[in-house]
């Protein structure tokens, strides 16, 4: 297992290195002079030049890149000139909020998607499965920015049940914090949960058709035992791979959901940095996204390998 | 038996293909989907004729409720929302008509290229892997960070997102066709590889690409909406479905009907293109 993990590390490092080069140099292609933007429209040439020197923008690009990379590796990706505070601080503040939202949504998606998928895949009443099939395909297709606004209209404007946005006291007062979390987490979990449900139900149906399950039915195993001991364990592995991909989708969806519900997370910070042309902050956040993406990939692969010895022992 | 024999076979096969495409359109889903798409896009294209007001003209009152004068009411500047929604649809027509074909063609070229040499295949597939792993919105944010927010950023993002989708599909379709007997037969009788590819293999792989095109249009509408919604797509005051929806959430308490038309149109477009895709899929691929 550890050997399998070790084999993955060089490739992961290579991806991270290539991504850091791409993120840094592509953003420097951007039109506009950050120093001039920062100085404001009325600034004199000397002021702009002074700011340029202060930010190190007058040095060769390669030197700038190496300094930036060194900063990231030592945990100091620089200072945001839009928000005037250290980027590491900004990121850690909003990362917690995004993690709260994303983990809430992930729990809802896994539990809800699991239950719906199980019912859809194992139900022998055809109208239940087709109704759930229709609902889940709607939940996959309807964009989160539509379902989010719909939720606000129904649960915050027409019925004043839940706050329409903001993060509230967060984890400091869980009872109230949960009220703020509930709507964004549900909206974010909808496409992910529905995708999981659809894959799970397809996988269960496929497994039920397998010979060993048919044998179980033929020798008179009780249905509950058949499902628990034979169908589910064999139906789960492909769904877990899908879950790994869906976590990436969830983080992309978080950008939209944070915008709808004014949730002060990483997505909001990223948009702010892009619109405000705070390229250092954008670079830091995009690198963070790449790191998360690589980690999710590795974890998914490791879980796959743990479940399937064929992958674990494969040698190239 | 060579030249003369080939002509009728070709004719039969091409007629068969036409029938296949029509069969895709005969399913109920794809017809309903196509009608919805056609109506909405026609409304967008005819906006200069149909729209009762200019989308930028500021009228007498803001947040007027829906009325015979203003079917969808008015926005925060008293602009007619019906007109703004109609003009907003045009952004999706542009994105669908420009960015999706560009992405599809680039993807198909890369897919073709990856069947030429094994090392090309490895490099291109790795590239596809990486770009497929990034969600479309993260891609959109990156593009907007590089070239700045705006419609061009949306177009580039949509094209870019489509490259690996079409690329992988083309490559896999070509791969599976190349193992077929008729390709071997063609190679044996000495049909030049390029001609074999373009004339025989590609036409037989087209069905999957047609299905993907419908799904890609759905994705294009989604991405335009998402990017404009989060503020890195079409710039205000120019209307788009996403930016209308974004603005509406600031005023949901005063004007709850503001949000509903853009929500319905975006959802209808996304679902309708999905329906077309599903219908074509049933008709064309699952024979």
Coordinates of C-alpha atoms in Angstrom, one line a residue:
Chain A
X1 CA 0.0 0.0 0.0
X2 CA 2.7 2.5 1.0
X3 CA 4.8 1.4 -2.0
X4 CA 1.8 2.2 -4.2
X5 CA 1.5 5.6 -2.6
X6 CA 5.2 6.3 -3.0
X7 CA 5.0 5.5 -6.7
X8 CA 2.4 8.2 -7.1
X9 CA 4.5 11.0 -5.6
X10 CA 6.9 11.9 -8.4
X11 CA 4.0 12.3 -10.9
X12 CA 2.1 14.4 -8.4
X13 CA 5.2 16.7 -7.9
X14 CA 5.6 17.0 -11.6
X15 CA 2.0 18.1 -12.0
X16 CA 2.4 20.6 -9.3
X17 CA 5.6 22.1 -10.8
X18 CA 4.0 22.3 -14.3
X19 CA 0.9 23.9 -12.8
X20 CA 3.0 26.5 -10.9
X21 CA 4.8 27.5 -14.1
X22 CA 1.5 27.7 -16.0
X23 CA -0.3 29.6 -13.3
X24 CA 2.5 32.1 -12.9
X25 CA 3.4 32.9 -16.5
X26 CA -0.1 32.7 -17.9
X27 CA -1.3 35.3 -15.4
X28 CA 1.6 37.6 -16.4
X29 CA 0.2 37.5 -20.0
X30 CA -2.8 39.4 -18.6
X31 CA -3.2 42.9 -20.1
X32 CA -2.9 45.8 -17.8
X33 CA -0.1 46.9 -15.5
X34 CA -0.8 45.9 -11.9
X35 CA 1.4 48.7 -10.5
X36 CA -0.6 51.3 -12.5
X37 CA -3.9 49.7 -11.3
X38 CA -2.8 49.8 -7.7
X39 CA -1.5 53.4 -8.0
X40 CA -4.9 54.6 -9.3
X41 CA -5.7 56.6 -12.4
X42 CA -4.2 60.0 -11.2
X43 CA -0.9 58.7 -10.0
X44 CA 2.3 60.1 -11.5
X45 CA 4.8 58.0 -13.3
X46 CA 7.2 58.2 -10.3
X47 CA 4.5 56.8 -8.0
X48 CA 3.8 53.9 -10.4
X49 CA 7.5 53.2 -10.7
X50 CA 8.0 53.2 -6.9
X51 CA 5.1 50.8 -6.5
X52 CA 6.5 48.6 -9.3
X53 CA 9.9 48.4 -7.4
X54 CA 8.2 47.8 -4.1
X55 CA 6.3 44.8 -5.5
X56 CA 9.4 43.5 -7.3
X57 CA 7.7 43.8 -10.7
X58 CA 10.8 45.5 -12.2
X59 CA 12.8 42.3 -11.9
X60 CA 13.2 39.6 -14.6
X61 CA 10.2 37.3 -14.8
X62 CA 12.2 34.2 -14.0
X63 CA 13.5 35.7 -10.8
X64 CA 9.9 36.8 -9.9
X65 CA 8.8 33.3 -10.4
X66 CA 11.5 31.7 -8.3
X67 CA 10.8 34.2 -5.5
X68 CA 7.1 33.4 -5.7
X69 CA 7.7 29.7 -5.7
X70 CA 10.1 30.0 -2.7
X71 CA 7.5 32.0 -0.9
X72 CA 4.8 29.4 -1.5
X73 CA 7.1 26.6 -0.4
X74 CA 7.9 28.4 2.9
X75 CA 4.3 29.2 3.5
X76 CA 4.5 32.9 2.5
X77 CA 2.8 33.5 -0.9
X78 CA 3.0 37.3 -0.5
X79 CA 0.6 40.0 0.3
X80 CA -2.7 40.9 -1.4
X81 CA -2.5 44.5 -2.6
X82 CA -6.3 44.6 -3.0
X83 CA -7.1 43.6 0.5
X84 CA -3.8 44.7 2.2
X85 CA -3.2 41.6 4.2
X86 CA -1.0 38.5 3.9
X87 CA -2.4 36.0 1.4
X88 CA -1.8 33.1 3.8
X89 CA -4.1 34.8 6.3
X90 CA -6.8 35.5 3.8
X91 CA -6.7 32.0 2.5
X92 CA -6.8 30.3 5.9
X93 CA -9.8 32.5 7.0
X94 CA -11.9 31.7 4.0
X95 CA -10.7 28.1 3.6
X96 CA -12.4 27.2 6.9
X97 CA -15.7 28.7 5.6
X98 CA -15.5 26.8 2.3
X99 CA -14.6 23.6 4.2
X100 CA -17.6 24.1 6.4
X101 CA -19.9 24.5 3.4
X102 CA -18.3 21.8 1.3
X103 CA -18.2 19.2 4.1
X104 CA -21.8 19.9 4.9
X105 CA -22.8 19.5 1.3
X106 CA -20.7 16.3 0.9
X107 CA -22.3 14.7 4.0
X108 CA -25.8 15.6 2.6
X109 CA -24.8 14.3 -0.9
X110 CA -23.4 11.0 0.3
X111 CA -26.2 10.3 2.8
X112 CA -29.1 11.6 0.6
X113 CA -27.6 10.2 -2.6
X114 CA -26.9 6.9 -1.0
X115 CA -30.4 6.5 0.3
X116 CA -32.1 7.7 -3.0
X117 CA -29.7 5.6 -5.1
X118 CA -30.3 2.5 -3.0
X119 CA -34.1 2.9 -3.2
X120 CA -33.9 3.6 -6.9
X121 CA -31.7 0.6 -7.6
X122 CA -33.4 -2.0 -5.5
X123 CA -37.0 -0.9 -5.6
X124 CA -39.3 -3.4 -7.3
X125 CA -42.0 -0.8 -7.7
X126 CA -41.3 0.7 -11.1
X127 CA -43.1 4.0 -10.6
X128 CA -40.9 4.8 -7.6
X129 CA -37.7 4.2 -9.5
X130 CA -38.9 6.2 -12.5
X131 CA -40.1 9.1 -10.3
X132 CA -36.7 9.2 -8.5
X133 CA -35.0 8.8 -11.9
X134 CA -36.8 11.9 -13.2
X135 CA -36.1 13.9 -10.0
X136 CA -32.4 13.0 -9.9
X137 CA -31.9 13.8 -13.6
X138 CA -33.5 17.2 -12.9
X139 CA -31.2 17.8 -9.9
X140 CA -28.2 16.9 -12.1
X141 CA -29.2 19.2 -14.9
X142 CA -30.7 22.3 -13.2
X143 CA -27.8 24.8 -12.6
X144 CA -27.1 25.5 -9.0
X145 CA -27.5 29.2 -9.7
X146 CA -31.1 28.5 -10.6
X147 CA -31.9 26.1 -7.7
X148 CA -30.2 28.4 -5.3
X149 CA -32.2 31.4 -6.2
X150 CA -35.4 29.2 -6.2
X151 CA -34.5 28.1 -2.7
X152 CA -34.1 31.7 -1.5
X153 CA -37.4 32.6 -3.1
X154 CA -39.2 29.7 -1.4
X155 CA -37.6 29.5 2.0
X156 CA -36.4 33.0 2.7
X157 CA -38.7 35.4 0.8
X158 CA -42.1 33.8 0.6
X159 CA -41.7 31.7 3.8
X160 CA -39.3 33.4 6.2
X161 CA -37.9 30.2 7.5
X162 CA -34.1 30.5 6.8
X163 CA -31.7 33.4 6.4
X164 CA -31.2 34.3 2.7
X165 CA -27.4 34.6 2.9
X166 CA -24.3 35.2 5.0
X167 CA -22.5 32.9 7.2
X168 CA -24.0 33.9 10.6
X169 CA -22.0 33.1 13.7
X170 CA -20.6 29.9 12.0
X171 CA -19.3 27.3 14.4
X172 CA -19.3 29.6 17.4
X173 CA -23.0 29.1 17.8
X174 CA -23.8 25.8 16.0
X175 CA -27.6 26.1 16.4
X176 CA -27.8 29.4 14.5
X177 CA -24.8 28.6 12.3
X178 CA -26.6 25.5 11.0
X179 CA -29.6 27.7 9.9
X180 CA -27.2 29.7 7.7
X181 CA -25.5 26.6 6.4
X182 CA -28.6 24.6 5.6
X183 CA -29.7 26.2 2.3
X184 CA -26.3 26.6 0.7
X185 CA -25.3 23.1 1.7
X186 CA -28.5 21.6 0.3
X187 CA -28.2 23.5 -3.0
X188 CA -24.5 22.6 -3.4
X189 CA -25.2 18.9 -2.6
X190 CA -28.0 18.6 -5.2
X191 CA -26.1 17.8 -8.4
X192 CA -23.4 15.8 -6.5
X193 CA -26.0 13.8 -4.5
X194 CA -28.1 13.2 -7.6
X195 CA -25.1 12.0 -9.6
X196 CA -24.1 9.6 -6.8
X197 CA -27.7 8.3 -6.6
X198 CA -27.8 7.6 -10.3
X199 CA -24.5 5.8 -10.4
X200 CA -25.3 3.8 -7.3
X201 CA -28.6 2.7 -8.6
X202 CA -27.1 1.7 -12.0
X203 CA -24.3 -0.1 -10.2
X204 CA -26.8 -2.0 -8.0
X205 CA -29.0 -3.0 -10.9
X206 CA -25.9 -4.3 -12.8
X207 CA -24.7 -6.2 -9.8
X208 CA -28.2 -7.8 -9.2
X209 CA -27.9 -9.3 -12.7
X210 CA -24.6 -11.0 -11.9
X211 CA -24.5 -14.8 -11.7
X212 CA -23.5 -14.9 -8.0
X213 CA -26.5 -12.8 -7.0
X214 CA -28.8 -14.9 -9.1
X215 CA -27.3 -17.9 -7.3
X216 CA -28.1 -16.3 -4.0
X217 CA -31.6 -15.7 -5.0
X218 CA -32.0 -19.2 -6.3
X219 CA -30.7 -20.7 -3.0
X220 CA -33.3 -18.7 -1.1
X221 CA -31.2 -16.0 0.7
X222 CA -33.3 -13.4 2.4
X223 CA -33.4 -10.2 0.3
X224 CA -32.0 -8.0 3.1
X225 CA -29.0 -10.3 3.6
X226 CA -28.5 -10.6 -0.2
X227 CA -28.3 -6.8 -0.6
X228 CA -26.2 -6.2 2.5
X229 CA -23.7 -9.0 2.1
X230 CA -23.5 -9.5 -1.7
X231 CA -24.9 -6.7 -3.8
X232 CA -23.8 -3.5 -1.9
X233 CA -20.1 -4.5 -1.4
X234 CA -19.7 -5.3 -5.1
X235 CA -21.7 -2.2 -6.3
X236 CA -19.8 0.4 -4.3
X237 CA -16.2 0.5 -5.8
X238 CA -17.2 2.2 -9.1
X239 CA -19.4 4.7 -7.1
X240 CA -16.4 5.7 -5.0
X241 CA -14.4 6.6 -8.1
X242 CA -17.3 8.8 -9.2
X243 CA -17.3 10.4 -5.7
X244 CA -13.7 11.4 -6.2
X245 CA -14.6 13.2 -9.4
X246 CA -17.6 14.7 -7.8
X247 CA -15.6 16.3 -5.0
X248 CA -13.8 18.4 -7.7
X249 CA -17.2 19.3 -9.1
X250 CA -18.4 20.2 -5.6
X251 CA -15.5 22.7 -5.2
X252 CA -16.3 24.3 -8.6
X253 CA -20.0 24.5 -7.5
X254 CA -18.9 26.2 -4.3
X255 CA -17.9 29.2 -6.3
X256 CA -21.4 29.7 -7.5
X257 CA -23.1 28.8 -4.2
X258 CA -20.9 31.2 -2.2
X259 CA -21.9 33.9 -4.6
X260 CA -25.6 33.2 -4.3
X261 CA -25.6 33.1 -0.5
X262 CA -22.9 35.7 0.2
X263 CA -20.8 32.9 1.9
X264 CA -17.3 34.4 2.6
X265 CA -15.3 31.4 1.3
X266 CA -12.4 30.6 -1.1
X267 CA -14.6 31.0 -4.2
X268 CA -15.6 34.5 -3.2
X269 CA -12.0 35.4 -2.6
X270 CA -11.0 34.0 -5.9
X271 CA -13.6 36.0 -7.8
X272 CA -12.7 39.1 -5.9
X273 CA -9.1 38.7 -6.8
X274 CA -9.9 38.0 -10.5
X275 CA -12.2 41.0 -10.9
X276 CA -9.9 43.3 -8.8
X277 CA -6.8 42.0 -10.8
X278 CA -5.0 41.0 -7.7
X279 CA -2.8 38.6 -9.6
X280 CA -0.7 37.4 -6.6
X281 CA -3.9 36.4 -4.7
X282 CA -5.3 34.7 -7.9
X283 CA -2.0 32.8 -8.3
X284 CA -2.1 31.6 -4.7
X285 CA -5.7 30.5 -4.9
X286 CA -5.3 28.7 -8.3
X287 CA -2.2 26.9 -6.9
X288 CA -4.4 25.9 -3.9
X289 CA -7.0 24.5 -6.3
X290 CA -4.3 22.5 -8.1
X291 CA -3.0 21.1 -4.8
X292 CA -6.5 20.1 -3.7
X293 CA -7.2 18.5 -7.1
X294 CA -4.0 16.5 -7.0
X295 CA -4.7 15.4 -3.4
X296 CA -8.2 14.3 -4.2
X297 CA -6.9 12.3 -7.2
X298 CA -4.3 10.5 -5.0
X299 CA -6.9 9.7 -2.3
X300 CA -9.3 8.4 -4.9
X301 CA -6.6 6.2 -6.4
X302 CA -5.5 4.9 -3.0
X303 CA -9.1 4.0 -2.1
X304 CA -9.5 2.3 -5.4
X305 CA -6.3 0.4 -4.8
X306 CA -7.3 -0.5 -1.3
X307 CA -10.5 -2.1 -2.7
X308 CA -8.9 -3.7 -5.7
X309 CA -5.7 -5.7 -5.4
X310 CA -5.3 -5.8 -9.2
X311 CA -4.6 -2.0 -9.2
X312 CA -2.4 -2.1 -6.1
X313 CA 0.0 -4.7 -7.4
X314 CA 0.2 -3.6 -11.0
X315 CA 3.7 -2.9 -12.0
X316 CA 4.8 -1.0 -15.0
Chain B
X1 CA -15.7 -5.5 -59.3
X2 CA -13.7 -2.6 -57.9
X3 CA -14.9 0.8 -59.1
X4 CA -18.3 -0.3 -60.3
X5 CA -19.0 -2.4 -57.3
X6 CA -18.1 0.4 -54.9
X7 CA -20.6 3.0 -56.1
X8 CA -23.9 1.3 -55.1
X9 CA -22.5 0.2 -51.7
X10 CA -21.5 3.8 -51.0
X11 CA -24.9 5.1 -52.0
X12 CA -26.7 2.6 -49.8
X13 CA -24.5 3.3 -46.8
X14 CA -24.9 7.1 -47.0
X15 CA -28.7 6.7 -47.3
X16 CA -28.5 4.5 -44.2
X17 CA -26.7 7.2 -42.3
X18 CA -29.3 9.8 -43.2
X19 CA -32.0 7.5 -42.0
X20 CA -30.1 7.0 -38.8
X21 CA -29.9 10.7 -38.1
X22 CA -33.6 11.1 -38.8
X23 CA -34.4 8.2 -36.5
X24 CA -32.6 10.2 -33.8
X25 CA -34.9 13.1 -34.4
X26 CA -38.0 10.9 -34.4
X27 CA -37.8 10.2 -30.7
X28 CA -40.3 12.3 -28.7
X29 CA -37.6 13.7 -26.4
X30 CA -35.4 15.2 -29.2
X31 CA -38.4 16.7 -31.0
X32 CA -39.7 18.4 -27.8
X33 CA -36.2 19.6 -27.0
X34 CA -35.6 20.9 -30.4
X35 CA -38.9 22.8 -30.4
X36 CA -38.1 24.5 -27.1
X37 CA -34.6 25.4 -28.2
X38 CA -35.9 26.7 -31.6
X39 CA -38.5 28.9 -30.0
X40 CA -36.2 30.4 -27.4
X41 CA -33.3 31.0 -29.8
X42 CA -35.8 32.5 -32.4
X43 CA -37.0 34.9 -29.7
X44 CA -33.4 35.9 -29.0
X45 CA -32.5 36.3 -32.6
X46 CA -35.6 38.3 -33.4
X47 CA -35.2 40.4 -30.2
X48 CA -34.6 43.7 -32.2
X49 CA -38.0 43.1 -33.8
X50 CA -40.0 41.6 -30.9
X51 CA -38.7 43.5 -27.9
X52 CA -41.1 46.3 -27.0
X53 CA -38.3 48.5 -25.6
X54 CA -34.6 48.9 -25.9
X55 CA -32.8 46.7 -23.3
X56 CA -31.0 49.8 -22.0
X57 CA -33.9 52.4 -22.0
X58 CA -34.7 53.5 -18.5
X59 CA -38.4 53.9 -18.1
X60 CA -40.8 55.6 -15.7
X61 CA -40.6 53.3 -12.6
X62 CA -38.3 50.7 -11.2
X63 CA -39.4 47.3 -9.9
X64 CA -42.8 47.6 -11.6
X65 CA -44.7 44.3 -11.3
X66 CA -45.6 42.4 -14.5
X67 CA -48.3 44.2 -16.5
X68 CA -49.5 44.4 -20.1
X69 CA -46.9 47.2 -20.7
X70 CA -44.1 45.3 -19.1
X71 CA -44.7 41.6 -19.4
X72 CA -42.0 40.6 -16.9
X73 CA -42.0 44.0 -15.0
X74 CA -39.1 46.4 -14.8
X75 CA -35.7 46.2 -13.1
X76 CA -33.9 48.5 -10.7
X77 CA -33.4 51.2 -13.3
X78 CA -36.9 50.9 -14.8
X79 CA -35.7 48.9 -17.8
X80 CA -38.1 46.5 -19.4
X81 CA -37.2 43.0 -18.2
X82 CA -38.9 41.2 -21.1
X83 CA -36.7 43.1 -23.5
X84 CA -33.6 42.4 -21.4
X85 CA -34.4 38.7 -21.2
X86 CA -34.8 38.6 -25.0
X87 CA -31.5 40.3 -25.6
X88 CA -29.9 38.1 -22.9
X89 CA -30.8 35.0 -24.9
X90 CA -28.6 36.3 -27.7
X91 CA -25.4 35.8 -25.6
X92 CA -26.2 32.1 -25.4
X93 CA -26.9 32.0 -29.2
X94 CA -23.5 33.5 -29.8
X95 CA -21.7 31.2 -27.3
X96 CA -23.5 28.1 -28.8
X97 CA -22.9 29.1 -32.4
X98 CA -19.3 30.2 -32.1
X99 CA -17.5 28.6 -29.1
X100 CA -19.0 25.1 -29.3
X101 CA -18.1 24.5 -33.0
X102 CA -14.6 25.9 -32.4
X103 CA -14.0 23.6 -29.5
X104 CA -15.5 20.7 -31.3
X105 CA -13.3 21.2 -34.4
X106 CA -10.1 21.6 -32.4
X107 CA -11.1 18.6 -30.3
X108 CA -11.7 16.4 -33.4
X109 CA -8.4 17.5 -34.9
X110 CA -6.6 16.5 -31.7
X111 CA -8.5 13.3 -31.6
X112 CA -7.5 12.6 -35.2
X113 CA -3.9 13.5 -34.4
X114 CA -3.8 11.1 -31.5
X115 CA -4.5 8.1 -33.8
X116 CA -1.4 8.9 -35.9
X117 CA 1.4 8.0 -33.5
X118 CA 1.5 6.4 -30.0
X119 CA 3.6 9.1 -28.5
X120 CA 1.2 11.8 -29.8
X121 CA -1.6 9.7 -28.3
X122 CA 0.0 9.6 -24.9
X123 CA 0.8 13.3 -24.8
X124 CA -2.7 14.4 -26.0
X125 CA -4.5 12.0 -23.7
X126 CA -2.5 13.3 -20.7
X127 CA -3.5 16.8 -21.6
X128 CA -7.2 15.7 -21.9
X129 CA -7.0 14.0 -18.5
X130 CA -5.8 17.2 -16.8
X131 CA -8.3 19.5 -18.5
X132 CA -11.2 17.2 -17.9
X133 CA -10.3 17.1 -14.2
X134 CA -10.8 20.9 -13.9
X135 CA -14.4 21.8 -13.6
X136 CA -15.7 24.2 -16.2
X137 CA -16.1 27.1 -13.8
X138 CA -12.5 26.8 -12.4
X139 CA -11.4 26.9 -16.0
X140 CA -13.6 30.0 -16.6
X141 CA -12.1 31.8 -13.6
X142 CA -8.6 31.0 -14.9
X143 CA -9.4 32.3 -18.3
X144 CA -11.0 35.4 -16.9
X145 CA -7.9 35.9 -14.7
X146 CA -5.7 35.8 -17.8
X147 CA -7.7 37.9 -20.4
X148 CA -10.1 39.7 -18.1
X149 CA -13.8 39.2 -17.5
X150 CA -16.2 39.5 -20.5
X151 CA -17.9 37.6 -23.3
X152 CA -14.5 36.7 -24.9
X153 CA -13.6 34.9 -21.7
X154 CA -16.8 32.9 -21.9
X155 CA -16.2 32.0 -25.5
X156 CA -12.7 30.8 -24.8
X157 CA -13.8 28.8 -21.8
X158 CA -16.6 27.1 -23.6
X159 CA -14.3 26.2 -26.6
X160 CA -11.6 25.0 -24.2
X161 CA -14.0 22.8 -22.1
X162 CA -15.2 21.2 -25.3
X163 CA -11.8 20.2 -26.7
X164 CA -11.2 17.2 -24.5
X165 CA -14.9 16.1 -24.7
X166 CA -14.8 15.9 -28.5
X167 CA -11.2 14.9 -28.7
X168 CA -11.6 11.8 -26.5
X169 CA -14.9 10.8 -28.3
X170 CA -13.3 11.2 -31.7
X171 CA -10.2 9.2 -30.7
X172 CA -12.2 6.4 -29.1
X173 CA -14.6 6.2 -32.0
X174 CA -11.8 6.1 -34.5
X175 CA -10.0 3.4 -32.4
X176 CA -13.1 1.2 -32.3
X177 CA -13.7 1.6 -36.1
X178 CA -10.1 0.9 -37.0
X179 CA -10.5 -2.6 -35.6
X180 CA -13.5 -3.3 -37.9
X181 CA -13.3 -5.6 -40.9
X182 CA -14.2 -2.9 -43.5
X183 CA -11.2 -0.9 -42.5
X184 CA -8.9 -3.9 -42.8
X185 CA -10.5 -4.6 -46.1
X186 CA -9.9 -1.1 -47.3
X187 CA -6.3 -1.2 -46.2
X188 CA -5.8 -4.5 -47.9
X189 CA -7.1 -3.2 -51.3
X190 CA -4.8 -0.3 -50.8
X191 CA -7.0 2.7 -50.0
X192 CA -4.7 5.5 -48.8
X193 CA -4.8 6.0 -45.0
X194 CA -6.0 9.6 -45.1
X195 CA -8.8 8.8 -47.6
X196 CA -9.7 5.8 -45.5
X197 CA -9.9 8.0 -42.4
X198 CA -11.8 10.9 -43.9
X199 CA -14.0 9.0 -46.3
X200 CA -14.9 5.8 -44.4
X201 CA -14.0 5.9 -40.7
X202 CA -15.0 9.4 -39.8
X203 CA -18.5 9.2 -41.3
X204 CA -19.1 6.0 -39.3
X205 CA -18.0 7.7 -36.1
X206 CA -20.2 10.8 -36.5
X207 CA -23.2 9.7 -34.5
X208 CA -21.5 9.9 -31.1
X209 CA -20.2 13.4 -32.0
X210 CA -23.8 14.6 -32.9
X211 CA -25.0 13.5 -29.5
X212 CA -22.1 15.2 -27.8
X213 CA -22.8 18.4 -29.7
X214 CA -26.3 18.6 -28.2
X215 CA -24.9 18.0 -24.7
X216 CA -22.2 20.5 -25.3
X217 CA -24.7 23.2 -26.2
X218 CA -26.4 22.5 -22.9
X219 CA -23.0 22.9 -21.1
X220 CA -22.4 26.1 -23.1
X221 CA -25.6 27.7 -21.8
X222 CA -24.7 26.5 -18.3
X223 CA -21.2 28.0 -18.4
X224 CA -22.4 31.4 -19.9
X225 CA -24.9 31.6 -17.1
X226 CA -22.5 30.6 -14.4
X227 CA -19.7 32.9 -15.5
X228 CA -22.0 35.9 -15.9
X229 CA -23.7 35.0 -12.6
X230 CA -20.5 35.2 -10.6
X231 CA -19.4 38.3 -12.4
X232 CA -16.7 37.2 -14.8
X233 CA -18.8 36.7 -17.9
X234 CA -20.9 39.1 -19.9
X235 CA -20.5 42.6 -18.4
X236 CA -23.3 44.8 -17.2
X237 CA -25.1 46.8 -18.5
X238 CA -25.3 44.3 -21.3
X239 CA -28.0 41.8 -20.5
X240 CA -27.4 38.1 -20.2
X241 CA -29.4 35.4 -18.4
X242 CA -26.7 34.9 -15.8
X243 CA -26.2 38.5 -15.0
X244 CA -29.9 39.2 -14.9
X245 CA -30.3 36.4 -12.4
X246 CA -27.3 37.7 -10.4
X247 CA -28.7 41.2 -10.2
X248 CA -32.2 39.9 -9.2
X249 CA -30.9 38.2 -6.0
X250 CA -30.1 41.7 -4.6
X251 CA -33.8 42.6 -4.9
X252 CA -35.7 39.4 -4.2
X253 CA -37.6 40.9 -1.3
X254 CA -38.8 44.0 -3.3
X255 CA -39.3 42.3 -6.7
X256 CA -39.7 38.5 -6.3
X257 CA -40.8 38.2 -9.9
X258 CA -37.5 39.7 -11.2
X259 CA -35.7 36.4 -10.9
X260 CA -38.3 34.1 -12.4
X261 CA -38.0 34.7 -16.2
X262 CA -34.2 34.3 -16.5
X263 CA -34.4 31.2 -14.2
X264 CA -37.1 29.7 -16.4
X265 CA -35.3 30.4 -19.7
X266 CA -31.9 29.2 -18.5
X267 CA -33.4 26.0 -17.1
X268 CA -35.5 25.4 -20.2
X269 CA -32.5 25.8 -22.5
X270 CA -30.2 23.5 -20.5
X271 CA -32.9 20.9 -20.1
X272 CA -34.0 21.1 -23.7
X273 CA -30.5 20.6 -25.1
X274 CA -30.2 17.6 -22.7
X275 CA -33.4 16.2 -24.0
X276 CA -32.2 16.5 -27.6
X277 CA -29.0 14.8 -26.6
X278 CA -30.8 11.9 -24.8
X279 CA -33.2 11.5 -27.7
X280 CA -30.4 11.4 -30.3
X281 CA -28.5 9.0 -28.1
X282 CA -31.5 6.6 -28.0
X283 CA -32.1 6.9 -31.7
X284 CA -28.5 6.9 -33.0
X285 CA -26.3 5.0 -30.6
X286 CA -28.5 2.3 -29.0
X287 CA -29.6 0.6 -32.2

